[in-house]
Amino acid sequence: MAEEAARAARVLHPDRHAMPRPARRRLMTVANQKGGVGKTTTTVNLAAALAMHGVRVLVLDLDPQGNASTALGVEHRVGTPSIYEVLLGEIGLVDAVAPSTASPNLLCVPATIDLAGAEIELVSMVAREQRLRQALEPPMLDDLGVDYVLVDCPPSLGLLTVNALVAAEEVLIPIQCEYYALEGLGQLLSNIDLVRSHLNTQLHVSTILLTMYDGRTKLADQVTSEVRQHFGSTVLRTVIPRSVKVSEAPGYGQTVLAYDPGSRGAMSYVDAAREIAARGALMERPTPDGPQRNGR
């Protein structure tokens, strides 16, 4: 009970439990071509948890459904400046950024329904896989002052997801604690390898988060054990439980941290964000004399 109380205090009083900023900016694509594994839920709740605890975060909503935009309280009706216009080069990234109602430290580039046609429009464009990377030039992100960029991908391996993989350095994969969730993982990893070989040599899977864990089933434990055995320390220690509150929050246009900050789901996402932040603080940072470990 004491541990639960301490975790709740970190959620309810974020100003007293600041998370460390990364040694250098982290660009992370949240990807899994299987639907329903918690990509958007993971993206918005990790972003909100980091932002609430003093880290500045930018979320790019690359899913035409716009669920991440909804959860972060950002307008995404047709006509709203969005990631669609950014990809086509019609506007700059800064012109599409909107503040989130979840935290002053949280920004979002929304997705409108126009993004549904972007896959077709991008096909004929020069350097079609590089459009998002070109929009995320370091000076542009420096102006926004963000520590993390999280990209929420659609549940497919089309051009939008390829753009997200080319633009990022890291991939965060949410894996549902069910057998079917593992079946498509091999295909995703193969595609990540292809992107790394031909388009983005810096890309790597840095983080795996187990979601929708149901401790009442043996299957959840089996999947958890198998994933940890295969991927080792890439898998976060924190596991996101199956939670009614996590499922209800999007219906109110909120993250679970805003909807019910004392719930198990909210506390688990804060714990996961803290793990990610701790890893980020230990990353190598560039210096004039070459790479250097943070704090040395």
PDB file of C-alpha atoms in Angstrom:
ATOM      1  CA  MET A   1       0.000   0.000   0.000  1.00  0.00           C
ATOM      2  CA  ALA A   2       2.888   2.348   0.750  1.00  0.00           C
ATOM      3  CA  GLU A   3       4.292   1.774  -2.735  1.00  0.00           C
ATOM      4  CA  GLU A   4       0.893   2.464  -4.326  1.00  0.00           C
ATOM      5  CA  ALA A   5       0.563   5.671  -2.290  1.00  0.00           C
ATOM      6  CA  ALA A   6       4.010   6.810  -3.415  1.00  0.00           C
ATOM      7  CA  ARG A   7       3.133   6.148  -7.070  1.00  0.00           C
ATOM      8  CA  ALA A   8      -0.134   8.062  -6.724  1.00  0.00           C
ATOM      9  CA  ALA A   9       1.722  11.018  -5.198  1.00  0.00           C
ATOM     10  CA  ARG A  10       4.018  11.166  -8.238  1.00  0.00           C
ATOM     11  CA  VAL A  11       0.966  11.477 -10.487  1.00  0.00           C
ATOM     12  CA  LEU A  12      -1.047  13.876  -8.352  1.00  0.00           C
ATOM     13  CA  HIS A  13       1.928  16.135  -7.451  1.00  0.00           C
ATOM     14  CA  PRO A  14       4.155  16.144 -10.563  1.00  0.00           C
ATOM     15  CA  ASP A  15       5.876  19.392  -9.560  1.00  0.00           C
ATOM     16  CA  ARG A  16       7.572  17.532  -6.700  1.00  0.00           C
ATOM     17  CA  HIS A  17       8.736  14.630  -8.832  1.00  0.00           C
ATOM     18  CA  ALA A  18      10.348  16.168 -11.938  1.00  0.00           C
ATOM     19  CA  MET A  19      11.714  13.803 -14.571  1.00  0.00           C
ATOM     20  CA  PRO A  20      15.195  14.334 -16.027  1.00  0.00           C
ATOM     21  CA  ARG A  21      15.547  15.896 -19.446  1.00  0.00           C
ATOM     22  CA  PRO A  22      17.370  13.769 -22.026  1.00  0.00           C
ATOM     23  CA  ALA A  23      21.049  14.322 -22.756  1.00  0.00           C
ATOM     24  CA  ARG A  24      19.975  15.142 -26.312  1.00  0.00           C
ATOM     25  CA  ARG A  25      16.647  15.413 -28.087  1.00  0.00           C
ATOM     26  CA  ARG A  26      14.942  12.068 -28.715  1.00  0.00           C
ATOM     27  CA  LEU A  27      12.844  11.390 -31.825  1.00  0.00           C
ATOM     28  CA  MET A  28      10.721   8.316 -31.200  1.00  0.00           C
ATOM     29  CA  THR A  29       8.231   6.684 -33.570  1.00  0.00           C
ATOM     30  CA  VAL A  30       5.504   4.652 -31.869  1.00  0.00           C
ATOM     31  CA  ALA A  31       4.776   1.886 -34.354  1.00  0.00           C
ATOM     32  CA  ASN A  32       3.026  -1.453 -34.701  1.00  0.00           C
ATOM     33  CA  GLN A  33       1.076  -2.370 -37.811  1.00  0.00           C
ATOM     34  CA  LYS A  34      -1.416  -4.346 -35.730  1.00  0.00           C
ATOM     35  CA  GLY A  35      -4.401  -2.293 -34.638  1.00  0.00           C
ATOM     36  CA  GLY A  36      -5.694  -2.192 -31.084  1.00  0.00           C
ATOM     37  CA  VAL A  37      -2.360  -2.656 -29.296  1.00  0.00           C
ATOM     38  CA  GLY A  38      -2.410   0.776 -27.673  1.00  0.00           C
ATOM     39  CA  LYS A  39      -0.226   2.891 -29.979  1.00  0.00           C
ATOM     40  CA  THR A  40      -2.197   6.108 -29.647  1.00  0.00           C
ATOM     41  CA  THR A  41      -3.009   5.509 -25.980  1.00  0.00           C
ATOM     42  CA  THR A  42       0.673   4.918 -25.284  1.00  0.00           C
ATOM     43  CA  THR A  43       1.802   7.946 -27.282  1.00  0.00           C
ATOM     44  CA  VAL A  44      -0.521  10.475 -25.638  1.00  0.00           C
ATOM     45  CA  ASN A  45      -0.173   9.162 -22.089  1.00  0.00           C
ATOM     46  CA  LEU A  46       3.622   8.908 -22.190  1.00  0.00           C
ATOM     47  CA  ALA A  47       3.739  12.399 -23.698  1.00  0.00           C
ATOM     48  CA  ALA A  48       1.404  13.775 -21.027  1.00  0.00           C
ATOM     49  CA  ALA A  49       3.347  12.064 -18.226  1.00  0.00           C
ATOM     50  CA  LEU A  50       6.666  13.468 -19.439  1.00  0.00           C
ATOM     51  CA  ALA A  51       5.198  16.949 -19.954  1.00  0.00           C
ATOM     52  CA  MET A  52       3.526  17.028 -16.545  1.00  0.00           C
ATOM     53  CA  HIS A  53       6.878  16.256 -14.955  1.00  0.00           C
ATOM     54  CA  GLY A  54       8.865  19.075 -16.533  1.00  0.00           C
ATOM     55  CA  VAL A  55       9.897  17.642 -19.910  1.00  0.00           C
ATOM     56  CA  ARG A  56       8.869  19.454 -23.112  1.00  0.00           C
ATOM     57  CA  VAL A  57       7.234  17.129 -25.661  1.00  0.00           C
ATOM     58  CA  LEU A  58       5.955  17.393 -29.240  1.00  0.00           C
ATOM     59  CA  VAL A  59       3.456  14.809 -30.502  1.00  0.00           C
ATOM     60  CA  LEU A  60       3.027  14.320 -34.248  1.00  0.00           C
ATOM     61  CA  ASP A  61      -0.329  12.740 -35.078  1.00  0.00           C
ATOM     62  CA  LEU A  62       0.297  10.740 -38.256  1.00  0.00           C
ATOM     63  CA  ASP A  63      -2.932   8.712 -38.080  1.00  0.00           C
ATOM     64  CA  PRO A  64      -5.792  10.047 -40.272  1.00  0.00           C
ATOM     65  CA  GLN A  65      -8.258   9.109 -37.526  1.00  0.00           C
ATOM     66  CA  GLY A  66      -6.802  11.919 -35.411  1.00  0.00           C
ATOM     67  CA  ASN A  67      -7.310  10.127 -32.100  1.00  0.00           C
ATOM     68  CA  ALA A  68      -4.109  11.491 -30.597  1.00  0.00           C
ATOM     69  CA  SER A  69      -5.217  15.025 -31.449  1.00  0.00           C
ATOM     70  CA  THR A  70      -8.544  14.381 -29.731  1.00  0.00           C
ATOM     71  CA  ALA A  71      -6.942  12.974 -26.589  1.00  0.00           C
ATOM     72  CA  LEU A  72      -4.609  15.971 -26.328  1.00  0.00           C
ATOM     73  CA  GLY A  73      -7.438  18.472 -26.711  1.00  0.00           C
ATOM     74  CA  VAL A  74      -6.180  19.850 -30.038  1.00  0.00           C
ATOM     75  CA  GLU A  75      -8.537  20.992 -32.814  1.00  0.00           C
ATOM     76  CA  HIS A  76      -8.373  18.802 -35.929  1.00  0.00           C
ATOM     77  CA  ARG A  77     -11.370  19.695 -38.049  1.00  0.00           C
ATOM     78  CA  VAL A  78     -10.951  19.999 -41.816  1.00  0.00           C
ATOM     79  CA  GLY A  79      -9.166  23.261 -42.576  1.00  0.00           C
ATOM     80  CA  THR A  80      -7.028  23.164 -39.426  1.00  0.00           C
ATOM     81  CA  PRO A  81      -3.276  23.492 -40.178  1.00  0.00           C
ATOM     82  CA  SER A  82      -2.070  19.918 -39.785  1.00  0.00           C
ATOM     83  CA  ILE A  83       0.608  17.348 -40.490  1.00  0.00           C
ATOM     84  CA  TYR A  84      -0.967  16.837 -43.940  1.00  0.00           C
ATOM     85  CA  GLU A  85       0.058  20.302 -45.142  1.00  0.00           C
ATOM     86  CA  VAL A  86       3.465  19.847 -43.509  1.00  0.00           C
ATOM     87  CA  LEU A  87       4.116  16.627 -45.448  1.00  0.00           C
ATOM     88  CA  LEU A  88       3.111  18.260 -48.720  1.00  0.00           C
ATOM     89  CA  GLY A  89       5.427  21.193 -48.005  1.00  0.00           C
ATOM     90  CA  GLU A  90       2.617  23.754 -48.016  1.00  0.00           C
ATOM     91  CA  ILE A  91       3.424  25.030 -44.493  1.00  0.00           C
ATOM     92  CA  GLY A  92       6.266  24.691 -42.010  1.00  0.00           C
ATOM     93  CA  LEU A  93       6.124  22.562 -38.889  1.00  0.00           C
ATOM     94  CA  VAL A  94       5.859  25.586 -36.593  1.00  0.00           C
ATOM     95  CA  ASP A  95       2.755  26.763 -38.475  1.00  0.00           C
ATOM     96  CA  ALA A  96       0.922  23.534 -37.621  1.00  0.00           C
ATOM     97  CA  VAL A  97       1.940  23.197 -33.957  1.00  0.00           C
ATOM     98  CA  ALA A  98      -0.842  23.679 -31.418  1.00  0.00           C
ATOM     99  CA  PRO A  99      -0.644  23.676 -27.603  1.00  0.00           C
ATOM    100  CA  SER A 100      -2.299  20.777 -25.801  1.00  0.00           C
ATOM    101  CA  THR A 101      -4.772  21.260 -22.982  1.00  0.00           C
ATOM    102  CA  ALA A 102      -3.031  18.405 -21.132  1.00  0.00           C
ATOM    103  CA  SER A 103       0.052  20.436 -20.134  1.00  0.00           C
ATOM    104  CA  PRO A 104       1.852  23.709 -20.956  1.00  0.00           C
ATOM    105  CA  ASN A 105       4.892  21.579 -21.857  1.00  0.00           C
ATOM    106  CA  LEU A 106       2.981  19.534 -24.435  1.00  0.00           C
ATOM    107  CA  LEU A 107       2.622  20.483 -28.108  1.00  0.00           C
ATOM    108  CA  CYS A 108       0.870  18.634 -30.906  1.00  0.00           C
ATOM    109  CA  VAL A 109       0.775  18.726 -34.691  1.00  0.00           C
ATOM    110  CA  PRO A 110      -2.752  17.428 -35.378  1.00  0.00           C
ATOM    111  CA  ALA A 111      -4.035  15.122 -38.097  1.00  0.00           C
ATOM    112  CA  THR A 112      -7.156  15.896 -40.121  1.00  0.00           C
ATOM    113  CA  ILE A 113      -9.129  13.548 -42.344  1.00  0.00           C
ATOM    114  CA  ASP A 114      -7.213  15.029 -45.305  1.00  0.00           C
ATOM    115  CA  LEU A 115      -4.286  12.847 -44.225  1.00  0.00           C
ATOM    116  CA  ALA A 116      -6.171   9.802 -45.511  1.00  0.00           C
ATOM    117  CA  GLY A 117      -5.294  10.855 -49.057  1.00  0.00           C
ATOM    118  CA  ALA A 118      -1.655  11.597 -48.316  1.00  0.00           C
ATOM    119  CA  GLU A 119      -0.513   8.047 -49.115  1.00  0.00           C
ATOM    120  CA  ILE A 120      -1.639   8.492 -52.728  1.00  0.00           C
ATOM    121  CA  GLU A 121      -0.351  12.062 -53.070  1.00  0.00           C
ATOM    122  CA  LEU A 122       3.079  11.196 -51.682  1.00  0.00           C
ATOM    123  CA  VAL A 123       3.663   8.428 -54.239  1.00  0.00           C
ATOM    124  CA  SER A 124       4.494  10.843 -57.059  1.00  0.00           C
ATOM    125  CA  MET A 125       6.622  13.194 -54.938  1.00  0.00           C
ATOM    126  CA  VAL A 126      10.406  13.420 -55.000  1.00  0.00           C
ATOM    127  CA  ALA A 127      12.011  11.841 -51.905  1.00  0.00           C
ATOM    128  CA  ARG A 128       8.571  10.729 -50.745  1.00  0.00           C
ATOM    129  CA  GLU A 129       9.982   8.756 -47.805  1.00  0.00           C
ATOM    130  CA  GLN A 130      11.929  11.806 -46.581  1.00  0.00           C
ATOM    131  CA  ARG A 131       9.092  14.346 -46.316  1.00  0.00           C
ATOM    132  CA  LEU A 132       8.710  14.149 -42.541  1.00  0.00           C
ATOM    133  CA  ARG A 133      12.456  14.111 -41.917  1.00  0.00           C
ATOM    134  CA  GLN A 134      12.804  17.304 -43.972  1.00  0.00           C
ATOM    135  CA  ALA A 135      10.080  18.942 -41.876  1.00  0.00           C
ATOM    136  CA  LEU A 136      11.845  17.996 -38.622  1.00  0.00           C
ATOM    137  CA  GLU A 137      15.092  19.838 -39.244  1.00  0.00           C
ATOM    138  CA  PRO A 138      16.996  20.454 -35.958  1.00  0.00           C
ATOM    139  CA  PRO A 139      16.741  24.277 -36.149  1.00  0.00           C
ATOM    140  CA  MET A 140      12.953  23.960 -36.381  1.00  0.00           C
ATOM    141  CA  LEU A 141      12.814  21.740 -33.299  1.00  0.00           C
ATOM    142  CA  ASP A 142      15.300  23.986 -31.516  1.00  0.00           C
ATOM    143  CA  ASP A 143      12.888  26.885 -31.972  1.00  0.00           C
ATOM    144  CA  LEU A 144      10.154  24.824 -30.306  1.00  0.00           C
ATOM    145  CA  GLY A 145      12.510  23.868 -27.473  1.00  0.00           C
ATOM    146  CA  VAL A 146      11.293  20.260 -27.296  1.00  0.00           C
ATOM    147  CA  ASP A 147      13.121  17.413 -25.561  1.00  0.00           C
ATOM    148  CA  TYR A 148      11.051  14.574 -27.051  1.00  0.00           C
ATOM    149  CA  VAL A 149       9.258  14.130 -30.365  1.00  0.00           C
ATOM    150  CA  LEU A 150       6.763  11.246 -30.341  1.00  0.00           C
ATOM    151  CA  VAL A 151       5.190  10.183 -33.644  1.00  0.00           C
ATOM    152  CA  ASP A 152       1.881   8.305 -33.511  1.00  0.00           C
ATOM    153  CA  CYS A 153       1.620   6.040 -36.585  1.00  0.00           C
ATOM    154  CA  PRO A 154      -1.406   4.532 -38.334  1.00  0.00           C
ATOM    155  CA  PRO A 155      -1.960   0.749 -37.991  1.00  0.00           C
ATOM    156  CA  SER A 156      -0.277  -0.048 -41.312  1.00  0.00           C
ATOM    157  CA  LEU A 157       3.149  -0.164 -42.950  1.00  0.00           C
ATOM    158  CA  GLY A 158       2.389   2.361 -45.697  1.00  0.00           C
ATOM    159  CA  LEU A 159       4.155   5.562 -46.683  1.00  0.00           C
ATOM    160  CA  LEU A 160       3.059   7.456 -43.587  1.00  0.00           C
ATOM    161  CA  THR A 161       4.664   4.898 -41.301  1.00  0.00           C
ATOM    162  CA  VAL A 162       7.767   4.726 -43.517  1.00  0.00           C
ATOM    163  CA  ASN A 163       8.069   8.531 -43.253  1.00  0.00           C
ATOM    164  CA  ALA A 164       7.868   8.231 -39.472  1.00  0.00           C
ATOM    165  CA  LEU A 165      10.580   5.557 -39.411  1.00  0.00           C
ATOM    166  CA  VAL A 166      12.870   7.550 -41.692  1.00  0.00           C
ATOM    167  CA  ALA A 167      12.454  10.706 -39.586  1.00  0.00           C
ATOM    168  CA  ALA A 168      13.138   9.098 -36.198  1.00  0.00           C
ATOM    169  CA  GLU A 169      16.178   7.608 -34.511  1.00  0.00           C
ATOM    170  CA  GLU A 170      14.232   5.328 -32.182  1.00  0.00           C
ATOM    171  CA  VAL A 171      11.214   3.064 -32.415  1.00  0.00           C
ATOM    172  CA  LEU A 172       8.941   2.398 -29.460  1.00  0.00           C
ATOM    173  CA  ILE A 173       6.817  -0.709 -29.982  1.00  0.00           C
ATOM    174  CA  PRO A 174       3.735  -1.278 -27.809  1.00  0.00           C
ATOM    175  CA  ILE A 175       2.936  -4.996 -27.625  1.00  0.00           C
ATOM    176  CA  GLN A 176      -0.405  -6.250 -26.403  1.00  0.00           C
ATOM    177  CA  CYS A 177      -0.085  -9.141 -23.972  1.00  0.00           C
ATOM    178  CA  GLU A 178      -1.898 -11.560 -26.277  1.00  0.00           C
ATOM    179  CA  TYR A 179      -0.662 -14.200 -28.700  1.00  0.00           C
ATOM    180  CA  TYR A 180      -1.881 -12.526 -31.904  1.00  0.00           C
ATOM    181  CA  ALA A 181       0.094  -9.403 -31.028  1.00  0.00           C
ATOM    182  CA  LEU A 182       3.318 -11.375 -31.503  1.00  0.00           C
ATOM    183  CA  GLU A 183       2.419 -12.703 -34.943  1.00  0.00           C
ATOM    184  CA  GLY A 184       2.937  -9.438 -36.814  1.00  0.00           C
ATOM    185  CA  LEU A 185       5.970  -8.385 -34.825  1.00  0.00           C
ATOM    186  CA  GLY A 186       8.391 -10.192 -37.114  1.00  0.00           C
ATOM    187  CA  GLN A 187       7.047  -8.320 -40.142  1.00  0.00           C
ATOM    188  CA  LEU A 188       7.410  -4.989 -38.346  1.00  0.00           C
ATOM    189  CA  LEU A 189      11.004  -5.763 -37.338  1.00  0.00           C
ATOM    190  CA  SER A 190      11.814  -6.797 -40.920  1.00  0.00           C
ATOM    191  CA  ASN A 191      10.475  -3.488 -42.214  1.00  0.00           C
ATOM    192  CA  ILE A 192      12.481  -1.593 -39.616  1.00  0.00           C
ATOM    193  CA  ASP A 193      15.596  -3.459 -40.823  1.00  0.00           C
ATOM    194  CA  LEU A 194      14.810  -2.491 -44.428  1.00  0.00           C
ATOM    195  CA  VAL A 195      14.418   1.164 -43.503  1.00  0.00           C
ATOM    196  CA  ARG A 196      17.666   1.040 -41.530  1.00  0.00           C
ATOM    197  CA  SER A 197      19.509  -0.569 -44.453  1.00  0.00           C
ATOM    198  CA  HIS A 198      18.310   1.778 -47.174  1.00  0.00           C
ATOM    199  CA  LEU A 199      16.948   5.010 -45.693  1.00  0.00           C
ATOM    200  CA  ASN A 200      17.956   5.620 -42.063  1.00  0.00           C
ATOM    201  CA  THR A 201      21.042   3.935 -40.675  1.00  0.00           C
ATOM    202  CA  GLN A 202      20.473   5.415 -37.185  1.00  0.00           C
ATOM    203  CA  LEU A 203      17.077   3.764 -36.704  1.00  0.00           C
ATOM    204  CA  HIS A 204      16.803   1.170 -33.940  1.00  0.00           C
ATOM    205  CA  VAL A 205      14.216  -0.333 -31.622  1.00  0.00           C
ATOM    206  CA  SER A 206      15.046   1.329 -28.314  1.00  0.00           C
ATOM    207  CA  THR A 207      11.921   0.595 -26.298  1.00  0.00           C
ATOM    208  CA  ILE A 208       9.243  -2.077 -26.050  1.00  0.00           C
ATOM    209  CA  LEU A 209       6.235  -1.539 -23.792  1.00  0.00           C
ATOM    210  CA  LEU A 210       3.881  -4.348 -22.823  1.00  0.00           C
ATOM    211  CA  THR A 211       0.273  -3.142 -22.773  1.00  0.00           C
ATOM    212  CA  MET A 212      -3.172  -4.460 -21.818  1.00  0.00           C
ATOM    213  CA  TYR A 213      -1.692  -6.861 -19.294  1.00  0.00           C
ATOM    214  CA  ASP A 214      -4.282  -9.009 -17.513  1.00  0.00           C
ATOM    215  CA  GLY A 215      -2.685 -10.691 -14.509  1.00  0.00           C
ATOM    216  CA  ARG A 216      -5.600 -13.134 -14.215  1.00  0.00           C
ATOM    217  CA  THR A 217      -4.524 -15.017 -17.345  1.00  0.00           C
ATOM    218  CA  LYS A 218      -1.583 -17.343 -17.875  1.00  0.00           C
ATOM    219  CA  LEU A 219      -1.350 -16.151 -21.472  1.00  0.00           C
ATOM    220  CA  ALA A 220      -0.379 -12.640 -20.390  1.00  0.00           C
ATOM    221  CA  ASP A 221       2.468 -14.034 -18.289  1.00  0.00           C
ATOM    222  CA  GLN A 222       3.597 -16.284 -21.142  1.00  0.00           C
ATOM    223  CA  VAL A 223       3.666 -13.422 -23.650  1.00  0.00           C
ATOM    224  CA  THR A 224       5.462 -11.180 -21.150  1.00  0.00           C
ATOM    225  CA  SER A 225       8.073 -13.840 -20.442  1.00  0.00           C
ATOM    226  CA  GLU A 226       8.614 -14.581 -24.129  1.00  0.00           C
ATOM    227  CA  VAL A 227       9.040 -10.914 -25.063  1.00  0.00           C
ATOM    228  CA  ARG A 228      11.448 -10.263 -22.178  1.00  0.00           C
ATOM    229  CA  GLN A 229      13.470 -13.359 -23.001  1.00  0.00           C
ATOM    230  CA  HIS A 230      13.798 -12.351 -26.661  1.00  0.00           C
ATOM    231  CA  PHE A 231      14.325  -8.572 -26.341  1.00  0.00           C
ATOM    232  CA  GLY A 232      15.976  -8.303 -22.917  1.00  0.00           C
ATOM    233  CA  SER A 233      16.562  -4.822 -21.523  1.00  0.00           C
ATOM    234  CA  THR A 234      14.807  -3.178 -24.474  1.00  0.00           C
ATOM    235  CA  VAL A 235      11.545  -4.063 -22.710  1.00  0.00           C
ATOM    236  CA  LEU A 236      10.505  -1.613 -19.998  1.00  0.00           C
ATOM    237  CA  ARG A 237      10.069  -3.055 -16.521  1.00  0.00           C
ATOM    238  CA  THR A 238       6.709  -1.320 -16.264  1.00  0.00           C
ATOM    239  CA  VAL A 239       3.715  -3.139 -17.718  1.00  0.00           C
ATOM    240  CA  ILE A 240       0.497  -1.298 -18.584  1.00  0.00           C
ATOM    241  CA  PRO A 241      -2.503  -3.148 -17.107  1.00  0.00           C
ATOM    242  CA  ARG A 242      -5.798  -3.627 -18.879  1.00  0.00           C
ATOM    243  CA  SER A 243      -7.827  -0.771 -17.442  1.00  0.00           C
ATOM    244  CA  VAL A 244     -11.367   0.534 -17.858  1.00  0.00           C
ATOM    245  CA  LYS A 245     -10.160   4.051 -17.052  1.00  0.00           C
ATOM    246  CA  VAL A 246      -7.579   3.951 -19.845  1.00  0.00           C
ATOM    247  CA  SER A 247     -10.320   2.883 -22.265  1.00  0.00           C
ATOM    248  CA  GLU A 248     -12.793   5.511 -21.053  1.00  0.00           C
ATOM    249  CA  ALA A 249     -10.470   8.536 -21.161  1.00  0.00           C
ATOM    250  CA  PRO A 250     -10.464   9.050 -24.988  1.00  0.00           C
ATOM    251  CA  GLY A 251     -14.263   9.283 -24.926  1.00  0.00           C
ATOM    252  CA  TYR A 252     -13.867  12.456 -22.873  1.00  0.00           C
ATOM    253  CA  GLY A 253     -11.090  13.851 -25.079  1.00  0.00           C
ATOM    254  CA  GLN A 254      -8.504  13.361 -22.363  1.00  0.00           C
ATOM    255  CA  THR A 255      -5.466  11.333 -21.431  1.00  0.00           C
ATOM    256  CA  VAL A 256      -5.949   8.931 -18.541  1.00  0.00           C
ATOM    257  CA  LEU A 257      -3.676  11.170 -16.458  1.00  0.00           C
ATOM    258  CA  ALA A 258      -6.232  13.960 -16.764  1.00  0.00           C
ATOM    259  CA  TYR A 259      -9.296  11.716 -16.607  1.00  0.00           C
ATOM    260  CA  ASP A 260      -8.330   9.723 -13.501  1.00  0.00           C
ATOM    261  CA  PRO A 261      -4.793  10.515 -12.306  1.00  0.00           C
ATOM    262  CA  GLY A 262      -5.013   8.123  -9.374  1.00  0.00           C
ATOM    263  CA  SER A 263      -5.954   5.079 -11.450  1.00  0.00           C
ATOM    264  CA  ARG A 264      -3.634   2.113 -11.987  1.00  0.00           C
ATOM    265  CA  GLY A 265      -3.444   2.923 -15.702  1.00  0.00           C
ATOM    266  CA  ALA A 266      -2.333   6.503 -15.067  1.00  0.00           C
ATOM    267  CA  MET A 267       0.251   5.460 -12.501  1.00  0.00           C
ATOM    268  CA  SER A 268       1.628   2.796 -14.825  1.00  0.00           C
ATOM    269  CA  TYR A 269       2.099   5.266 -17.666  1.00  0.00           C
ATOM    270  CA  VAL A 270       3.897   7.653 -15.326  1.00  0.00           C
ATOM    271  CA  ASP A 271       6.193   4.814 -14.246  1.00  0.00           C
ATOM    272  CA  ALA A 272       6.866   3.922 -17.900  1.00  0.00           C
ATOM    273  CA  ALA A 273       7.588   7.576 -18.740  1.00  0.00           C
ATOM    274  CA  ARG A 274       9.973   7.775 -15.794  1.00  0.00           C
ATOM    275  CA  GLU A 275      11.880   4.747 -17.107  1.00  0.00           C
ATOM    276  CA  ILE A 276      12.106   6.324 -20.564  1.00  0.00           C
ATOM    277  CA  ALA A 277      13.256   9.632 -19.067  1.00  0.00           C
ATOM    278  CA  ALA A 278      15.900   7.888 -16.951  1.00  0.00           C
ATOM    279  CA  ARG A 279      17.265   6.106 -20.022  1.00  0.00           C
ATOM    280  CA  GLY A 280      17.271   9.367 -21.969  1.00  0.00           C
ATOM    281  CA  ALA A 281      19.299  11.109 -19.278  1.00  0.00           C
ATOM    282  CA  LEU A 282      22.025   8.454 -19.640  1.00  0.00           C
ATOM    283  CA  MET A 283      22.303   8.687 -23.416  1.00  0.00           C
ATOM    284  CA  GLU A 284      25.460   9.945 -25.068  1.00  0.00           C
ATOM    285  CA  ARG A 285      25.375  13.617 -25.900  1.00  0.00           C
ATOM    286  CA  PRO A 286      27.351  15.278 -28.691  1.00  0.00           C
ATOM    287  CA  THR A 287      30.156  17.624 -27.656  1.00  0.00           C
ATOM    288  CA  PRO A 288      32.755  19.583 -29.631  1.00  0.00           C
ATOM    289  CA  ASP A 289      35.282  16.859 -28.753  1.00  0.00           C
ATOM    290  CA  GLY A 290      33.014  13.958 -29.626  1.00  0.00           C
ATOM    291  CA  PRO A 291      30.373  11.849 -27.864  1.00  0.00           C
ATOM    292  CA  GLN A 292      30.297  12.009 -24.098  1.00  0.00           C
ATOM    293  CA  ARG A 293      28.231  10.276 -21.480  1.00  0.00           C
ATOM    294  CA  ASN A 294      25.798  12.521 -19.668  1.00  0.00           C
ATOM    295  CA  GLY A 295      27.197  13.747 -16.361  1.00  0.00           C
ATOM    296  CA  ARG A 296      30.853  13.175 -17.217  1.00  0.00           C
TER     297      ARG A 296
END
